[in-house]
Short mmCIF file of C-alpha atoms in Angstrom, two decimals:
data_model
loop_
_atom_site.label_atom_id
_atom_site.label_comp_id
_atom_site.label_asym_id
_atom_site.label_seq_id
_atom_site.Cartn_x
_atom_site.Cartn_y
_atom_site.Cartn_z
CA UNK A 1 -32.66 83.72 28.37
CA UNK A 2 -34.98 85.74 30.55
CA UNK A 3 -37.20 88.27 28.83
CA UNK A 4 -36.01 89.92 25.65
CA UNK A 5 -32.47 90.16 24.32
CA UNK A 6 -30.85 92.13 21.52
CA UNK A 7 -27.55 91.83 19.69
CA UNK A 8 -25.20 93.48 19.14
CA UNK A 9 -25.11 95.95 22.06
CA UNK A 10 -23.46 98.51 19.83
CA UNK A 11 -22.08 98.71 16.32
CA UNK A 12 -20.22 101.15 14.12
CA UNK A 13 -21.06 100.61 10.47
CA UNK A 14 -19.82 102.08 7.22
CA UNK A 15 -22.48 103.67 5.01
CA UNK A 16 -23.75 101.31 2.33
CA UNK A 17 -23.18 98.17 4.39
CA UNK A 18 -25.90 95.68 5.23
CA UNK A 19 -26.66 95.06 8.89
CA UNK A 20 -29.05 92.82 10.80
CA UNK A 21 -30.04 93.59 14.38
CA UNK A 22 -31.19 90.54 16.29
CA UNK A 23 -34.01 90.29 18.80
CA UNK A 24 -35.16 87.23 20.74
CA UNK A 25 -37.83 86.85 23.42
CA UNK A 26 -38.70 83.88 25.57
CA UNK A 27 -42.02 85.11 26.95
CA UNK A 28 -44.08 83.55 24.12
CA UNK A 29 -45.51 86.96 23.31
CA UNK A 30 -47.42 87.09 20.05
CA UNK A 31 -46.55 90.68 19.16
CA UNK A 32 -43.11 92.19 18.58
CA UNK A 33 -41.93 95.66 17.64
CA UNK A 34 -38.88 97.58 16.46
CA UNK A 35 -38.40 101.21 17.51
CA UNK A 36 -35.72 103.78 17.01
CA UNK A 37 -35.09 106.46 19.59
CA UNK A 38 -33.45 109.76 18.71
CA UNK A 39 -32.83 112.66 21.06
CA UNK A 40 -35.90 114.88 21.38
CA UNK A 41 -38.07 112.70 19.15
CA UNK A 42 -39.05 109.89 21.46
CA UNK A 43 -39.71 106.35 20.32
CA UNK A 44 -40.75 105.86 16.70
CA UNK A 45 -42.13 102.57 15.44
CA UNK A 46 -40.27 101.08 12.47
CA UNK A 47 -42.01 97.73 11.95
CA UNK A 48 -44.17 95.42 13.98
CA UNK A 49 -45.49 91.87 13.94
CA UNK A 50 -48.78 90.85 15.52
CA UNK A 51 -48.04 87.15 15.19
CA UNK A 52 -45.50 84.79 13.65
CA UNK A 53 -45.64 84.96 9.86
CA UNK A 54 -47.05 88.48 9.67
CA UNK A 55 -45.40 91.91 9.70
CA UNK A 56 -46.52 95.51 9.30
CA UNK A 57 -45.04 98.94 8.69
CA UNK A 58 -44.82 101.53 11.41
CA UNK A 59 -44.20 105.26 11.30
CA UNK A 60 -40.67 105.16 9.81
CA UNK A 61 -40.24 101.91 7.79
CA UNK A 62 -38.14 103.17 4.87
CA UNK A 63 -34.71 101.58 4.63
CA UNK A 64 -35.62 98.75 7.02
CA UNK A 65 -37.07 95.27 6.64
CA UNK A 66 -38.15 92.60 9.12
CA UNK A 67 -39.18 88.97 9.18
CA UNK A 68 -41.02 86.84 11.73
CA UNK A 69 -40.35 83.20 10.96
CA UNK A 70 -41.22 82.06 14.49
CA UNK A 71 -42.63 83.42 17.76
CA UNK A 72 -39.30 84.13 19.43
CA UNK A 73 -37.20 85.96 16.83
CA UNK A 74 -37.73 89.28 15.08
CA UNK A 75 -34.62 90.48 13.20
CA UNK A 76 -34.38 93.98 11.73
CA UNK A 77 -32.29 94.45 8.56
CA UNK A 78 -30.80 97.62 7.15
CA UNK A 79 -30.17 96.75 3.49
CA UNK A 80 -27.81 99.65 2.80
CA UNK A 81 -27.11 101.77 5.87
CA UNK A 82 -27.12 105.58 5.73
CA UNK A 83 -25.91 108.08 8.36
CA UNK A 84 -29.51 109.12 9.19
CA UNK A 85 -30.02 105.60 10.54
CA UNK A 86 -27.63 106.36 13.38
CA UNK A 87 -29.82 105.82 16.42
CA UNK A 88 -30.60 103.59 19.38
CA UNK A 89 -32.79 100.67 18.34
CA UNK A 90 -35.14 98.97 20.78
CA UNK A 91 -37.00 95.73 20.26
CA UNK A 92 -40.13 95.12 22.32
CA UNK A 93 -42.76 92.43 22.73
CA UNK A 94 -46.24 92.20 24.19
CA UNK A 95 -49.04 89.75 24.81
CA UNK A 96 -51.69 91.24 22.54
CA UNK A 97 -53.91 88.19 22.48
CA UNK A 98 -57.49 88.49 23.87
CA UNK A 99 -57.14 88.90 27.61
CA UNK A 100 -53.50 89.92 27.29
CA UNK A 101 -52.21 93.08 28.91
CA UNK A 102 -50.77 94.75 25.75
CA UNK A 103 -47.94 96.01 27.94
CA UNK A 104 -44.76 96.25 25.87
CA UNK A 105 -41.51 94.95 27.35
CA UNK A 106 -38.27 96.23 25.92
CA UNK A 107 -34.90 94.73 25.14
CA UNK A 108 -31.72 96.53 26.25
CA UNK A 109 -31.24 98.26 22.90
CA UNK A 110 -28.62 98.42 20.15
CA UNK A 111 -26.66 101.62 19.66
CA UNK A 112 -25.89 101.92 15.94
CA UNK A 113 -23.58 104.49 14.39
CA UNK A 114 -23.41 104.77 10.60
CA UNK A 115 -20.42 106.67 9.26
CA UNK B 1 -52.83 113.94 13.46
CA UNK B 2 -52.08 112.12 16.66
CA UNK B 3 -50.16 113.89 19.36
CA UNK B 4 -48.87 113.34 22.88
CA UNK B 5 -47.61 116.37 24.83
CA UNK B 6 -45.42 116.28 27.91
CA UNK B 7 -43.01 118.82 29.39
CA UNK B 8 -39.47 118.36 28.10
CA UNK B 9 -37.76 118.65 31.47
CA UNK B 10 -38.63 119.09 35.15
CA UNK B 11 -36.54 119.57 38.28
CA UNK B 12 -37.51 118.52 41.79
CA UNK B 13 -35.91 118.09 45.20
CA UNK B 14 -35.16 114.81 46.92
CA UNK B 15 -37.98 113.89 49.31
CA UNK B 16 -40.52 116.10 47.56
CA UNK B 17 -43.48 115.32 45.30
CA UNK B 18 -43.60 115.92 41.54
CA UNK B 19 -46.42 115.67 39.01
CA UNK B 20 -45.66 115.00 35.35
CA UNK B 21 -48.51 115.88 33.01
CA UNK B 22 -49.45 114.30 29.70
CA UNK B 23 -52.12 115.45 27.27
CA UNK B 24 -53.10 113.50 24.20
CA UNK B 25 -55.08 113.82 20.99
CA UNK B 26 -55.45 110.44 19.32
CA UNK B 27 -57.85 108.64 17.01
CA UNK B 28 -59.60 106.64 19.68
CA UNK B 29 -58.34 105.51 23.06
CA UNK B 30 -57.65 102.05 24.42
CA UNK B 31 -55.40 102.80 27.35
CA UNK B 32 -52.53 104.96 28.57
CA UNK B 33 -49.12 103.76 29.73
CA UNK B 34 -46.32 105.37 31.71
CA UNK B 35 -42.77 104.10 31.34
CA UNK B 36 -39.55 105.03 33.11
CA UNK B 37 -36.29 105.21 31.19
CA UNK B 38 -32.92 105.75 32.86
CA UNK B 39 -30.19 107.24 30.69
CA UNK B 40 -28.66 104.62 28.42
CA UNK B 41 -31.22 101.99 29.35
CA UNK B 42 -34.47 100.56 27.98
CA UNK B 43 -37.91 101.86 28.97
CA UNK B 44 -39.53 99.91 31.78
CA UNK B 45 -43.26 99.69 32.47
CA UNK B 46 -44.63 101.76 35.37
CA UNK B 47 -48.40 101.96 35.08
CA UNK B 48 -51.47 101.48 32.91
CA UNK B 49 -54.78 103.38 32.99
CA UNK B 50 -57.82 102.58 30.90
CA UNK B 51 -60.59 103.92 33.16
CA UNK B 52 -60.85 107.39 34.68
CA UNK B 53 -59.33 107.82 38.08
CA UNK B 54 -56.22 107.22 40.09
CA UNK B 55 -54.10 104.08 40.10
CA UNK B 56 -51.67 103.88 43.02
CA UNK B 57 -48.58 101.71 43.09
CA UNK B 58 -46.29 102.43 46.00
CA UNK B 59 -44.63 105.85 45.64
CA UNK B 60 -46.01 106.22 42.11
CA UNK B 61 -49.59 107.04 41.12
CA UNK B 62 -51.13 107.65 37.71
CA UNK B 63 -54.33 109.54 36.97
CA UNK B 64 -56.50 109.53 33.86
CA UNK B 65 -59.31 111.74 32.59
CA UNK B 66 -60.49 110.46 29.22
CA UNK B 67 -62.91 113.35 28.67
CA UNK B 68 -60.05 115.84 29.02
CA UNK B 69 -57.44 113.74 27.18
CA UNK B 70 -55.21 114.12 30.21
CA UNK B 71 -53.08 112.04 32.51
CA UNK B 72 -50.48 112.68 35.15
CA UNK B 73 -47.84 110.64 36.90
CA UNK B 74 -47.32 111.53 40.56
CA UNK B 75 -44.05 110.60 42.23
CA UNK B 76 -43.87 110.91 46.03
CA UNK B 77 -40.90 110.87 48.42
CA UNK B 78 -38.52 111.44 45.56
CA UNK B 79 -35.24 109.59 45.60
CA UNK B 80 -32.11 110.29 43.58
CA UNK B 81 -32.69 107.05 41.66
CA UNK B 82 -35.94 108.55 40.29
CA UNK B 83 -33.84 110.77 38.03
CA UNK B 84 -34.89 109.45 34.61
CA UNK B 85 -37.10 110.19 31.64
CA UNK B 86 -40.80 109.40 31.96
CA UNK B 87 -42.64 108.41 28.80
CA UNK B 88 -46.38 108.71 28.26
CA UNK B 89 -47.94 106.49 25.57
CA UNK B 90 -51.52 106.01 24.37
CA UNK B 91 -53.06 103.04 22.56
CA UNK B 92 -55.26 104.32 19.74
CA UNK B 93 -58.33 102.80 18.09
CA UNK B 94 -56.09 100.51 15.97
CA UNK B 95 -54.26 99.36 19.10
CA UNK B 96 -51.11 101.16 17.93
CA UNK B 97 -49.07 102.70 20.74
CA UNK B 98 -48.43 106.43 20.26
CA UNK B 99 -45.46 107.72 22.27
CA UNK B 100 -44.73 111.10 23.77
CA UNK B 101 -41.17 112.44 23.57
CA UNK B 102 -40.71 111.97 27.31
CA UNK B 103 -40.09 114.20 30.33
CA UNK B 104 -36.58 114.29 31.75
CA UNK B 105 -36.84 114.50 35.55
CA UNK B 106 -33.82 115.88 37.41
CA UNK B 107 -33.70 115.28 41.17
CA UNK B 108 -31.55 117.60 43.25
CA UNK B 109 -30.37 116.85 46.79
#
């Protein structure tokens, strides 16, 4: 692995189903983020984690949950998918420790369609 | 509220120069980022400004004026591969990154 990876690349999901989007980074970054990107709205933060074991809510957290059991992995779960969650989902990570650059590096994204 | 404003779309000619503006109103300021995003791909980091002035990196330069809440990204010697969206983002006082909606840059031959 080099950088940050996401799986799956794309997914079509029936409404009401549960879905987990996976994100893994190998840069040992302390902070990780989940965004959704919709046309004309830009990137919106769903949840974030400043360090393993802690998580926080972003701008649009409803309907989503996250966990951060270790430094590398930050899965995003949709408990019961709805059509409004159709979007492109990006995971990102950054070195936000003292002296770190805070620059966020993005995974390739997951394109999710909820029918 | 917090707000980042950028033009929705711009068109420029191959070989020319283009300036993409970004104005922001945020609760505090701890830095401004520019990212490039090609269609269907992830955003990639271009530049970071935390002090006033111009940062130059090859064909790309980024300028910041904190007193005016203003930045611009300058792209010189435009190439067709520069056709992409350019995202402006500001780190606020809580170190949260606030994103603009992006500027779609179209390069014509």
